[in-house]
Coordinates of C-alpha atoms in Angstrom, one line a residue:
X666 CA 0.0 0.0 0.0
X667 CA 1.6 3.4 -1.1
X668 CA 1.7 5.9 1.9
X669 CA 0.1 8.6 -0.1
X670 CA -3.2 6.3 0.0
X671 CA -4.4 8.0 3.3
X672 CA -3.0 11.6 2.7
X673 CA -5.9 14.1 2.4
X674 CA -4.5 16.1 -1.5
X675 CA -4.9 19.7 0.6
X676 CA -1.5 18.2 2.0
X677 CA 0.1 16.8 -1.2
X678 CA -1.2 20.1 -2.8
X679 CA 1.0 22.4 0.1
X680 CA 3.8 20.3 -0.2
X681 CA 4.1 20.6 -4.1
X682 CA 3.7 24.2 -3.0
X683 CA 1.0 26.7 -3.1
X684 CA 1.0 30.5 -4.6
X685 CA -0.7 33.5 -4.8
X686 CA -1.5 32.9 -8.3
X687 CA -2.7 29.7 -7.2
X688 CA -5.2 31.3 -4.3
X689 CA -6.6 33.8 -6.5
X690 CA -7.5 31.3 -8.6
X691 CA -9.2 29.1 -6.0
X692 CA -10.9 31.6 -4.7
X693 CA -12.8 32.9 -7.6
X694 CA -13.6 29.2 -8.3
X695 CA -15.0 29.1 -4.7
X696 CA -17.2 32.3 -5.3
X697 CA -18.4 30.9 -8.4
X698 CA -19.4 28.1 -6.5
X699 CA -20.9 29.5 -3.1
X700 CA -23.0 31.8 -5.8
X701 CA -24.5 28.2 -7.2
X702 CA -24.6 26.7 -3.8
X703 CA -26.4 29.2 -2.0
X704 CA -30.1 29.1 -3.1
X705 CA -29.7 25.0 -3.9
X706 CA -28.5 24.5 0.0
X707 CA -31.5 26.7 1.2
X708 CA -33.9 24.3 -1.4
X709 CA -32.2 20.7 -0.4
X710 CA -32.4 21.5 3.4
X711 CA -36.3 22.3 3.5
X712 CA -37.0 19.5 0.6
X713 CA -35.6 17.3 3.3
X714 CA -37.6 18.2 5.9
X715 CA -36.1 20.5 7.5
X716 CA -35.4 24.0 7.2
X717 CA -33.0 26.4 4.8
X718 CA -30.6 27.0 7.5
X719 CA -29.8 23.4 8.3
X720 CA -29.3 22.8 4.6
X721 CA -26.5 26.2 4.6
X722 CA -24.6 24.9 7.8
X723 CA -24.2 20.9 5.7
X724 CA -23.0 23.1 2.8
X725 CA -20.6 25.3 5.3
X726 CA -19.1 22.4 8.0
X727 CA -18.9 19.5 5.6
X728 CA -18.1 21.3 2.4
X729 CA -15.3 22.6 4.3
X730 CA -14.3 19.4 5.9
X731 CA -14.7 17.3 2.1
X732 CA -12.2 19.5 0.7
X733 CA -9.6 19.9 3.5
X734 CA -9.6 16.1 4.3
X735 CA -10.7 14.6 1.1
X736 CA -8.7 12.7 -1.8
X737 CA -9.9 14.8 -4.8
X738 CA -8.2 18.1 -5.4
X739 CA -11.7 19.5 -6.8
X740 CA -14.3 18.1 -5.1
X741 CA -17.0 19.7 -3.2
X742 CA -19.1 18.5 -1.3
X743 CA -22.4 19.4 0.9
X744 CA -25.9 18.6 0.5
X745 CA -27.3 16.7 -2.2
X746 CA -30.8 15.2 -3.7
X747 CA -29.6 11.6 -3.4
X748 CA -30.6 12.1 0.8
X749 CA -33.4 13.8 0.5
X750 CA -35.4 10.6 0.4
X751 CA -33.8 9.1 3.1
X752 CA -33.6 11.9 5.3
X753 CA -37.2 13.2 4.8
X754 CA -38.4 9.7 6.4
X755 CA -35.6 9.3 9.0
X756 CA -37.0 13.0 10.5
X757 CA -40.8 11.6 9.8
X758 CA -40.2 8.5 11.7
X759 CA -37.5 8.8 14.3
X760 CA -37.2 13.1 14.7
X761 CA -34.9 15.9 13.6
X762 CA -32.0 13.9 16.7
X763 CA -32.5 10.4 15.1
X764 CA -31.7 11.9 11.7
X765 CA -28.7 13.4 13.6
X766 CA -27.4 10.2 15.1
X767 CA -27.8 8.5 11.9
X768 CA -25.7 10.8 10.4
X769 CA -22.8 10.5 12.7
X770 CA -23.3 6.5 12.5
X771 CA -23.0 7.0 8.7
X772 CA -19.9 9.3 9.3
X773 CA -18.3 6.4 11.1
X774 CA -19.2 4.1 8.7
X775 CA -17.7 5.6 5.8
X776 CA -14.3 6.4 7.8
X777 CA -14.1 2.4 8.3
X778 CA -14.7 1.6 4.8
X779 CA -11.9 3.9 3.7
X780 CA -9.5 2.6 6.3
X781 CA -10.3 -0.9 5.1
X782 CA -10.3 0.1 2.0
X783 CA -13.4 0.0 0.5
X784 CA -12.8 2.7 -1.9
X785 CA -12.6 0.2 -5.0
X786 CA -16.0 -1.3 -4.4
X787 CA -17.9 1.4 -6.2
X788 CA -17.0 -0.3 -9.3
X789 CA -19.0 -3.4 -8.5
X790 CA -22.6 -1.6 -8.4
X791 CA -23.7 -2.2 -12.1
X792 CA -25.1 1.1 -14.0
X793 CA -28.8 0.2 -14.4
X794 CA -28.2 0.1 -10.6
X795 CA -27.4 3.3 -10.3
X796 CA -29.3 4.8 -13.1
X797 CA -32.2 3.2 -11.9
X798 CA -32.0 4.6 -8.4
X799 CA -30.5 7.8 -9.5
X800 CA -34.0 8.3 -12.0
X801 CA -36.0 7.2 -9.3
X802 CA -34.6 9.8 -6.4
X803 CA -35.2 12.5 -9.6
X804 CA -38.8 11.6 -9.6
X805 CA -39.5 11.6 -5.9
X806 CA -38.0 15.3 -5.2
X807 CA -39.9 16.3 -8.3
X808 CA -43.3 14.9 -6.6
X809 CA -42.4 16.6 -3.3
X810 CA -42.5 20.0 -4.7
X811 CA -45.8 20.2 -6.5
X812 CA -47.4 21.5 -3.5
X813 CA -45.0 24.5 -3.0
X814 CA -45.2 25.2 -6.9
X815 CA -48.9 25.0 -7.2
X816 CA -49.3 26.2 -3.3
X817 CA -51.7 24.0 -3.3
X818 CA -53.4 24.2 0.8
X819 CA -52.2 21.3 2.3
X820 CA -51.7 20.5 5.5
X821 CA -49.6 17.6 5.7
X822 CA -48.6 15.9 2.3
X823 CA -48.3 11.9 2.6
X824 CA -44.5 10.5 2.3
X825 CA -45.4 7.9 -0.3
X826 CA -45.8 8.5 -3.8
X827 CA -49.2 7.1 -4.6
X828 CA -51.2 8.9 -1.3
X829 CA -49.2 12.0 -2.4
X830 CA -50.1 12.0 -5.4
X831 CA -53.8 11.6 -4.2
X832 CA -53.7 14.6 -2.2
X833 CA -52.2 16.6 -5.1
X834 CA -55.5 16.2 -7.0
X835 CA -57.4 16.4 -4.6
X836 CA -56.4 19.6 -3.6
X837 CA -55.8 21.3 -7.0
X838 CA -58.9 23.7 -6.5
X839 CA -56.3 25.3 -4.1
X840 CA -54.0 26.2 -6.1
X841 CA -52.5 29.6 -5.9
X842 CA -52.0 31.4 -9.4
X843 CA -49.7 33.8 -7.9
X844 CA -47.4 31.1 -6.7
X845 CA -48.0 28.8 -10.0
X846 CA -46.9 32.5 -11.5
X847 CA -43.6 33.1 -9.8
X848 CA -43.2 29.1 -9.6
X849 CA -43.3 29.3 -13.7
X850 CA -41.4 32.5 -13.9
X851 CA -38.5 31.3 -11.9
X852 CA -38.2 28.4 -13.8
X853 CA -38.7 29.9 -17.4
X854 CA -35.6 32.5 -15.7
X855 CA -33.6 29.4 -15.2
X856 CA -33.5 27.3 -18.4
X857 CA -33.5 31.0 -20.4
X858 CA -30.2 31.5 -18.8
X859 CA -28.8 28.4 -19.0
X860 CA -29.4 28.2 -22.9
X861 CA -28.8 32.1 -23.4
X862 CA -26.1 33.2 -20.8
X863 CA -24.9 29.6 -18.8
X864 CA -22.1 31.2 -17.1
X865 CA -24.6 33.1 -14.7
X866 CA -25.9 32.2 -11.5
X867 CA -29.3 30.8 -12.9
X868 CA -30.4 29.1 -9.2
X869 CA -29.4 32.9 -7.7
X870 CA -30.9 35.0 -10.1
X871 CA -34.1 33.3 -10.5
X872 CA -34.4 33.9 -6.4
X873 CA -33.5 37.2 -5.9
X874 CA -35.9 38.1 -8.9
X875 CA -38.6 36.4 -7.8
X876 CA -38.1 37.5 -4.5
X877 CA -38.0 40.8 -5.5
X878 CA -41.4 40.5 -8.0
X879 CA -43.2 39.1 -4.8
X880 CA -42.1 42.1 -1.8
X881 CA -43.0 44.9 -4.4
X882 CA -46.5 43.4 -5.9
X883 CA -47.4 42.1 -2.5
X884 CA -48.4 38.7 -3.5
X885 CA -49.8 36.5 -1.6
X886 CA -47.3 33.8 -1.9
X887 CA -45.8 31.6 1.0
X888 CA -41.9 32.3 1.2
X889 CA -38.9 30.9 3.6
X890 CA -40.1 33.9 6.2
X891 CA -43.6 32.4 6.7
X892 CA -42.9 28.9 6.7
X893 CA -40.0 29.1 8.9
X894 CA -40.2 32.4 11.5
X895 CA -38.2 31.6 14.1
X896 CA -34.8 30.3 12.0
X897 CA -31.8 31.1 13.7
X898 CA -28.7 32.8 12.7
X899 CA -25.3 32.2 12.4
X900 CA -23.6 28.6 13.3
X901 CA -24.7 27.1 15.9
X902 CA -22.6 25.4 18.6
X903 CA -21.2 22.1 18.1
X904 CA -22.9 19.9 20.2
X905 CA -23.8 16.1 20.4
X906 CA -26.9 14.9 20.0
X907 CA -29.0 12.3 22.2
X908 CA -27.4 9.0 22.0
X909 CA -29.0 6.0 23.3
X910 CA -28.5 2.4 22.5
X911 CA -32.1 2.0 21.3
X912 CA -31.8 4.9 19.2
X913 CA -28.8 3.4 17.5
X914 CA -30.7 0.2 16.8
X915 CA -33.9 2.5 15.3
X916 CA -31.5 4.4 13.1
X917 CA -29.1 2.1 12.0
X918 CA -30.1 0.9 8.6
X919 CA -30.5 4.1 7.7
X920 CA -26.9 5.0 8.5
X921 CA -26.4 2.3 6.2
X922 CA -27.9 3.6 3.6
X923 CA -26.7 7.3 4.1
X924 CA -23.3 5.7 4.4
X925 CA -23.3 3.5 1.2
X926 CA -25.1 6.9 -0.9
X927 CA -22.6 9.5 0.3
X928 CA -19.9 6.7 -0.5
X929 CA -21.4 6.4 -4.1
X930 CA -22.0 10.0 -5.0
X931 CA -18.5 10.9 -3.7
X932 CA -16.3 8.6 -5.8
X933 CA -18.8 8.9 -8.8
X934 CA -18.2 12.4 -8.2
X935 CA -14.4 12.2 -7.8
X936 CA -14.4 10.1 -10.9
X937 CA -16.2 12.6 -13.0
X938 CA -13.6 15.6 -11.4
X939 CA -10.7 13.2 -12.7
X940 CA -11.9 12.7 -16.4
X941 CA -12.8 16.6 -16.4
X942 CA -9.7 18.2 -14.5
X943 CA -6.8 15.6 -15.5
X944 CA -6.5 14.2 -11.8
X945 CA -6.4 11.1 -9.6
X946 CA -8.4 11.0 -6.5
X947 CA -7.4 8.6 -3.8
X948 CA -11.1 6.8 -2.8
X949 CA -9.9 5.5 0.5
X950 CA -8.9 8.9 1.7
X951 CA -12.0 10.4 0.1
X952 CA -14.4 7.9 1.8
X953 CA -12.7 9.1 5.5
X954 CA -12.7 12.9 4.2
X955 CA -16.9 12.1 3.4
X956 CA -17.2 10.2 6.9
X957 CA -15.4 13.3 9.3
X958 CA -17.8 15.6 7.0
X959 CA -20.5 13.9 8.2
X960 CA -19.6 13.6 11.5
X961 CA -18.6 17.4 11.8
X962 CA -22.1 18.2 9.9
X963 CA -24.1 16.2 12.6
X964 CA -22.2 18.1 15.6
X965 CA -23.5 21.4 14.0
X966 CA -26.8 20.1 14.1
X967 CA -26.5 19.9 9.6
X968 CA -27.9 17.1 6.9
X969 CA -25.8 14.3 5.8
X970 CA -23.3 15.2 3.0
X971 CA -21.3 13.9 0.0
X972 CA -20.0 15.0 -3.1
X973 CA -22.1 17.0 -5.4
X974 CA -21.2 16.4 -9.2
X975 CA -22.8 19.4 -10.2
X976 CA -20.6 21.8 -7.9
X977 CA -17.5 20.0 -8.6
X978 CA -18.4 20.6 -12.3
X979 CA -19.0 24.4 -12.0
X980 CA -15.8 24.5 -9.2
X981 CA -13.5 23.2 -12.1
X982 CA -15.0 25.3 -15.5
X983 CA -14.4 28.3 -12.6
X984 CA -10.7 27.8 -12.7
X985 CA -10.3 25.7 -9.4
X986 CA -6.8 23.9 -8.7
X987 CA -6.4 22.7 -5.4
X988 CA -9.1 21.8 -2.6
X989 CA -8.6 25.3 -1.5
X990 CA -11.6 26.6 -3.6
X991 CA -13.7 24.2 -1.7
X992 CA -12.8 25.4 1.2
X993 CA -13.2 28.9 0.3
X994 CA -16.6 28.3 -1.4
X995 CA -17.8 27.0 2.4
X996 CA -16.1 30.3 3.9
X997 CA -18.3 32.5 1.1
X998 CA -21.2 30.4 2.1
X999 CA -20.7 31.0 6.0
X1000 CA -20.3 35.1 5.8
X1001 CA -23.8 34.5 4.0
X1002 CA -25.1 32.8 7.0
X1003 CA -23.3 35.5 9.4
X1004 CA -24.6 38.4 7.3
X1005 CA -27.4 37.6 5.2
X1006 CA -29.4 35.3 7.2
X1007 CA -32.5 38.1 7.0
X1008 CA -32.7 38.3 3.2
X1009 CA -34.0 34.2 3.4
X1010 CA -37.3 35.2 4.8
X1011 CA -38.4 37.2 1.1
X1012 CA -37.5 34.4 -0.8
X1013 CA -40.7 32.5 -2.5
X1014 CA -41.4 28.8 -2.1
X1015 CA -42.3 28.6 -5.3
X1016 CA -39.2 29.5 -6.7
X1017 CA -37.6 27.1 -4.4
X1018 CA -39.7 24.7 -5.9
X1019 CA -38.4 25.7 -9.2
X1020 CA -34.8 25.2 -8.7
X1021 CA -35.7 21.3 -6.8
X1022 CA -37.1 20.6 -10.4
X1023 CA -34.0 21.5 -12.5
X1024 CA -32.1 19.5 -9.7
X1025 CA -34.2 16.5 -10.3
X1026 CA -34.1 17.0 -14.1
X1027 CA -30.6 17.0 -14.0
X1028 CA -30.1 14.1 -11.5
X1029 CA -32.5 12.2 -13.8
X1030 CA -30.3 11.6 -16.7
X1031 CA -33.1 10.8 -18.7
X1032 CA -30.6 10.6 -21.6
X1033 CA -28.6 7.3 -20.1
X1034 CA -32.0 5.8 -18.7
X1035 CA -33.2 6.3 -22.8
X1036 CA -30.3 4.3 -23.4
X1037 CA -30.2 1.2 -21.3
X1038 CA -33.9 0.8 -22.5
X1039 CA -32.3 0.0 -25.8
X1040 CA -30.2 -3.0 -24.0
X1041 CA -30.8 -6.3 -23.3
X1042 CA -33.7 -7.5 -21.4
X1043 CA -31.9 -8.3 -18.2
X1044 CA -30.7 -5.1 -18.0
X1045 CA -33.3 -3.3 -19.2
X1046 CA -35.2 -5.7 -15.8
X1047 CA -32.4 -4.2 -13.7
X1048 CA -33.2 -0.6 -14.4
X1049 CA -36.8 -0.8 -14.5
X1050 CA -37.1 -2.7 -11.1
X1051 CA -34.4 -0.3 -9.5
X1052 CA -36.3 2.6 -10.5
X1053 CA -40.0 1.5 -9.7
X1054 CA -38.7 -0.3 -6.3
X1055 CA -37.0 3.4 -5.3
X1056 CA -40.7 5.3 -6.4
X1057 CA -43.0 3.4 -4.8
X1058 CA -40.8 1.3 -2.3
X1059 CA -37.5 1.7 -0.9
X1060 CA -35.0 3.3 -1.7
X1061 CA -32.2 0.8 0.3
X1062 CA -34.7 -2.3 -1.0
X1063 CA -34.0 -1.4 -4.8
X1064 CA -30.6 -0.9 -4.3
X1065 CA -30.2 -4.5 -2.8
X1066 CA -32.7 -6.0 -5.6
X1067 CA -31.2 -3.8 -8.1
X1068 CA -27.5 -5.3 -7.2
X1069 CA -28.9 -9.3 -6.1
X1070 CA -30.8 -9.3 -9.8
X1071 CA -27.9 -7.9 -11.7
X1072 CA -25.3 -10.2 -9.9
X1073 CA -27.9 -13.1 -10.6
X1074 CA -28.3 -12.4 -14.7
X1075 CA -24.7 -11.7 -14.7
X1076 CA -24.0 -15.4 -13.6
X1077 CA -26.8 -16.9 -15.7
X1078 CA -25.5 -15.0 -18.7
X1079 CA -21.4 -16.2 -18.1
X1080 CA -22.7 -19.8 -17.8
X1081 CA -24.4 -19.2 -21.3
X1082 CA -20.5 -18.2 -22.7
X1083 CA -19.1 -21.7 -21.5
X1084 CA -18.4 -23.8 -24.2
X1085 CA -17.5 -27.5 -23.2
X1086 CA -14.7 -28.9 -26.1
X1087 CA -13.2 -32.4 -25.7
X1088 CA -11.1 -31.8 -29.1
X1089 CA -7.0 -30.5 -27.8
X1090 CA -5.5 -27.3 -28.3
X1091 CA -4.3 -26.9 -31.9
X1092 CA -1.7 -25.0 -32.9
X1093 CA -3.8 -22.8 -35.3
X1094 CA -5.2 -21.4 -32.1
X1095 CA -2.1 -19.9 -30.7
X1096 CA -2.5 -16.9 -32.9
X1097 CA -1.3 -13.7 -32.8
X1098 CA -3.6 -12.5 -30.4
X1099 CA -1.3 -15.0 -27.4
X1100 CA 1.8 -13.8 -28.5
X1101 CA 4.1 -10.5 -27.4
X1102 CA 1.5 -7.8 -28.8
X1103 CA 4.0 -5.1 -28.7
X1104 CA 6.5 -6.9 -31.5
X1105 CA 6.3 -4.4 -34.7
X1106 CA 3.9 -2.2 -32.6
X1107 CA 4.0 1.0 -34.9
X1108 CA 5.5 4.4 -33.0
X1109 CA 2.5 6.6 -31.8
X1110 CA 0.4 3.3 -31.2
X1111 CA -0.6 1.8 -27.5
X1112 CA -2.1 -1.5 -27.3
X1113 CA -4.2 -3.2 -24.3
X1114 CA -5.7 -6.7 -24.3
X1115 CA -8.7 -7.3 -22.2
X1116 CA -9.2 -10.3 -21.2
X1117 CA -12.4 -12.0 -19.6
X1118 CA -16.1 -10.4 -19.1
X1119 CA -16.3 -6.9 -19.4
X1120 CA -19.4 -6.7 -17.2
X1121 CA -19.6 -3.9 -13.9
X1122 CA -17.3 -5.5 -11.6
X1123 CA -13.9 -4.5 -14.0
X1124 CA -15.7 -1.4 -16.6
X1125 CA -14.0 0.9 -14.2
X1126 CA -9.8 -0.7 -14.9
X1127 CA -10.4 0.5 -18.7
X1128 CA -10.5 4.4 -17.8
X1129 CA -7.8 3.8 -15.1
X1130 CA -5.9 2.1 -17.6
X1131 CA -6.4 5.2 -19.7
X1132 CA -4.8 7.4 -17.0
X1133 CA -1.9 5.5 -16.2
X1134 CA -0.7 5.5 -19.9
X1135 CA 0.8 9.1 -19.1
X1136 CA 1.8 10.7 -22.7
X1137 CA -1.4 10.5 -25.1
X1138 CA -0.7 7.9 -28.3
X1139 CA -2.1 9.0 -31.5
X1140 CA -3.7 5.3 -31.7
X1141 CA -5.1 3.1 -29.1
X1142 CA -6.4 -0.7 -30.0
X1143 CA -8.3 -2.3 -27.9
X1144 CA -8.1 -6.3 -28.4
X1145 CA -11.4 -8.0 -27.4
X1146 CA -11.0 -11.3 -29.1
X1147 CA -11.3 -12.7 -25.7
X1148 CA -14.0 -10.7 -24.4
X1149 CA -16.9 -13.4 -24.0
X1150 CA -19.4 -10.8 -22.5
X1151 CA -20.2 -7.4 -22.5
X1152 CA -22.9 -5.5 -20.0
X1153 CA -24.2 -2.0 -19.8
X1154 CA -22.0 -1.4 -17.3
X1155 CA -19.1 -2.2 -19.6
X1156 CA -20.6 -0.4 -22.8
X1157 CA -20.8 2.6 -21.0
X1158 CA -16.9 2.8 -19.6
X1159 CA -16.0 2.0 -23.4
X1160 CA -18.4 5.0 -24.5
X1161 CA -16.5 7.0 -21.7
X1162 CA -13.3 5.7 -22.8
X1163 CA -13.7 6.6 -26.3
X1164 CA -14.7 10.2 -25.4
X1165 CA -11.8 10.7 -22.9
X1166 CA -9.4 9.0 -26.0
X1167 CA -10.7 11.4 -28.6
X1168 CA -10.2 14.6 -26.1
X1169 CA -6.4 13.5 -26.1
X1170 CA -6.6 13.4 -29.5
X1171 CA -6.2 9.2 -30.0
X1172 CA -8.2 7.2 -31.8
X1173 CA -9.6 4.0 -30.6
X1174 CA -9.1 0.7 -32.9
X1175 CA -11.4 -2.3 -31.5
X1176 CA -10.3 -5.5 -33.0
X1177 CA -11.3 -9.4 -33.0
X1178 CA -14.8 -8.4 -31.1
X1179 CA -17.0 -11.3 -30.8
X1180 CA -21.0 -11.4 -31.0
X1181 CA -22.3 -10.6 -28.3
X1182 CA -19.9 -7.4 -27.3
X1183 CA -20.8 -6.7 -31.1
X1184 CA -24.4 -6.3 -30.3
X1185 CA -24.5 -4.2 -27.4
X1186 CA -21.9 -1.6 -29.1
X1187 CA -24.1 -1.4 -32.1
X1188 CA -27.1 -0.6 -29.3
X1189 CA -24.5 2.4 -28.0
X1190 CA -23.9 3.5 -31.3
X1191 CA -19.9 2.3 -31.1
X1192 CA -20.5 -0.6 -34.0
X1193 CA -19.1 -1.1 -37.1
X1194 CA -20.7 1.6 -38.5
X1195 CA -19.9 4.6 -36.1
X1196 CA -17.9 7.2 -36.5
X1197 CA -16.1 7.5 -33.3
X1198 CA -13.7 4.7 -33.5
X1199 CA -12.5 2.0 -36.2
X1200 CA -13.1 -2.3 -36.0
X1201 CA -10.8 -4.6 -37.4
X1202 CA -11.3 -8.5 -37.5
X1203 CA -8.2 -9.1 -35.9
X1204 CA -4.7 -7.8 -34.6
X1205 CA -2.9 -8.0 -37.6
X1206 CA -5.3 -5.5 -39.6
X1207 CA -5.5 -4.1 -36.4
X1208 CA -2.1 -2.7 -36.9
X1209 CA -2.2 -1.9 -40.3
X1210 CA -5.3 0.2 -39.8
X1211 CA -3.3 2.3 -37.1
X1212 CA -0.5 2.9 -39.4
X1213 CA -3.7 4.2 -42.2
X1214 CA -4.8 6.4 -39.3
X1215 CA -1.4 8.1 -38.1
X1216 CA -0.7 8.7 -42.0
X1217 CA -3.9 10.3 -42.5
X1218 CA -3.7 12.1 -39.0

């Protein structure tokens, strides 16, 4: 085990050494960031449950804590939507202090499975998994702010989907024009800018303007003020909350599952960071950053946290180098809560509203669940059960069936690649495909074998293999002869592998790809026929087509 494996990158980044240049740079990324964070904190924290301030003190203590202890050097963390299932019924069922031990159970959690090294294990959840899931999560914070966006007069709206939904209609002579008004407006403000000016604060601007419209028209809309009168100011002080053993035992398998989401979202996160920013995070160290986050956020009285893609997205197009601009963007976010704690009370529910939809639009990734609806029926089963278990179930039940059923079909579908021969080994079958693949390998040209399934357990060693090749070739072949199986999972990290490739400016060669990898590419649009990489039949043309392509090139 290298020693680096449990060193937090703020540290590597100080001892590589850190400039002025360096902080200005940071800290305009962190501003950038703060800017985004602000209004969406506010949203996730009473979307959850709870209220806007609670949602502001996650962002500040364990965004803070995620970058100065993590193992990316551009994450950030805070809340996110992937908990606002889990919290919303841990507060309904066990109270605000049973949400608060789960969280610091869940903090512990994650710091074991980083210690014993559970940062790898990401790569065995398959993608209609977490797709399905993911889609699913999108679809219940979408339902939970009809009420808001509508302001429909309900007292209490029901947790599950189906009663909810049932109150929602039968309440819609209630509705509120004025909030369905500022609702719309706010929303119409937030895709316009996105398409027309995408480097503004959309989330920001859409609430201070609709804040704004509602104090000078007087309208009768519900905002943060009149929901929430009495929120406090300022960060509270650290305290720990009431811990008793039958309180642990209540909360526990929801510590589990706030453990084993933060986990995911953070190294999915972390992954996405790397292919954007160039960098290798250390997921061990990352998983014990995420766990003291958590632990710090439930001493503050704040949500559970993880890694938010969408933050770490903006934090690197802002400029951001080292975990320094995550840190700053908490520091931004606290002088808010310090300074600006008043201005909360004029913003509009409704707009709130508004920004949880684009959240669960973009959390849906409707684009990738399109997709695996093209695949195979097993995986195709694996989504759809994921997604309708998380909607009208569980959300900790479809991730179990979701991962059982996948491992299940994976097995059932490897038994149907055995072939039983009784004939010996002939020497026609000791090709070139089993001998030294780099003899007469032309210059500019990297070669990798894979060997085995290409299924969920391994898709993740092709992109790392990718990193670890240092200087870009011109040409990359992949050689697939003895690929017996390809899943989504594994069509996906190819698609991602071709995109990374083509950003360094290599092109991918597949060669010697047998039937059924050949169907599922042509179903990802990577076949014979696509334009983003070449096929060849086997090695040898393999390397005669690279030698076409660095001509051409």
């Amino acid at each position: 085990m290298k020693p680096e494996t449990y060193t937090p990158k703020l540290l590597t980044v100080f001892r590589e050494g850190y400039s002025a240049a360096t902080f200005r740079a940071d800290a305009i990324a962190g501003l950038t960031v703060a800017i985004v964070a602000l209004p969406l904190a506010m949203a996730l924290g009473i979307a959850s449950g709870a209220s806007p301030d609670k949602g502001l003190i996650t962002a500040v203590v364990a965004g803070f804590l995620i970058s100065a202890l993590g193992g990316s050097r551009v994450q950030v963390g805070g809340p996110t939507g992937a908990f606002v299932v889990v919290i919303f019924n841990v507060i309904a069922n066990h109270g605000y202090d049973g949400l608060l031990v789960a969280t610091l159970l869940a903090g512990l959690i994650l710091i074991l499975a980083g210690v014993l090294r559970f940062g790898q294990m990401i790569k065995y959840i398959p993608h209609p998994v977490v797709t399905g899931f993911t889609a699913g999560i999108a679809v219940i914070i979408a339902s939970s702010q009809v009420k808001d966006f509508l302001g429909l007069a309900i007292d209490r709206v029901p947790a599950d989907f189906i009663p909810k939904w049932q109150a929602y209609l039968g309440a819609l002579q209630s509705a509120s024009w004025a909030a369905i008004g500022v609702g719309v407006g706010a929303l119409a403000m937030i895709i316009g800018l996105r398409k027309l000016a995408p480097r503004l604060p959309g989330f920001l601007i859409a609430v201070v303007v609709s804040a704004f419209v509602v104090a000078l028209l007087k309208l009768p809309v519900e905002t943060v003020g009149s929901r929430f009168p009495d929120m406090p100011a300022g960060l509270p002080i650290p305290t720990l909350p009431d811990v008793s053993l039958a309180k642990i035992t209540a909360v526990l398998p929801s510590a589990f599952t706030i453990a084993f989401l933060a986990g995911i979202e953070a190294l999915l996160s972390a992954v996405v960071a790397d292919g954007m920013a160039g960098t290798r995070h250390r997921s061990n160290q990352e998983l014990i950053g995420q766990g003291v986050a958590n632990l710090g956020s439930a001493l503050f009285g704040g949500l559970p946290a993880t890694g938010a893609i969408a933050r770490t997205a903006t934090n690197i197009r802002s400029g951001a180098k080292t975990p320094v601009a995550g840190m700053m963007h908490a520091v931004f976010l606290l002088l808010f809560i310090l300074f600006g704690t008043d201005l909360m009370a004029y913003v509009p529910m409704a707009a709130l509203a508004a920004i949880l939809f684009m959240v669960a639009w973009g959390m849906s990734e409707y684009q990738r669940f399109l997709a695996l609806l093209r695949m195979p029926n097993s995986d195709r089963a694996v989504l759809l059960l994921t997604f309708g278990l998380t909607v009208l179930v569980d959300l900790t039940v479809a991730i179990a069936v979701g991962v059982t059923l996948a491992s299940l079909l994976f097995m059932a579908r490897m038994a149907e690649t055995v072939e039983v021969d009784g004939s010996a080994m002939r020497d026609a079958d000791l090709d070139a495909e089993d001998l030294d693949q780099r003899d007469d390998l032309p210059p500019g040209v990297e070669v990798f074998r894979i060997t085995g399934p290409f299924f969920f357990g391994v898709a993740g060693e092709l992109l790392d293999t990718l990193r670890r090749v240092g200087q870009s070739p011109r040409v990359i072949i992949l050689r697939m002869r003895l690929v017996p199986l390809l899943d989504a999972s594994g069509a996906q990290a190819l698609e991602e592998f071709v995109e990374q490739a083509r950003l360094a400016g290599a092109q991918i060669i597949l060669s010697g790809v047998q039937p059924q990898p050949r169907s599922m590419l042509d179903r990802v649009g990577l076949g014979e026929t696509s334009a983003k990489l070449s096929h060849a039949v086997d090695y040898a043309r393999a390397q005669s087509l690279a030698v076409e392509l660095i001509e051409k090139s």
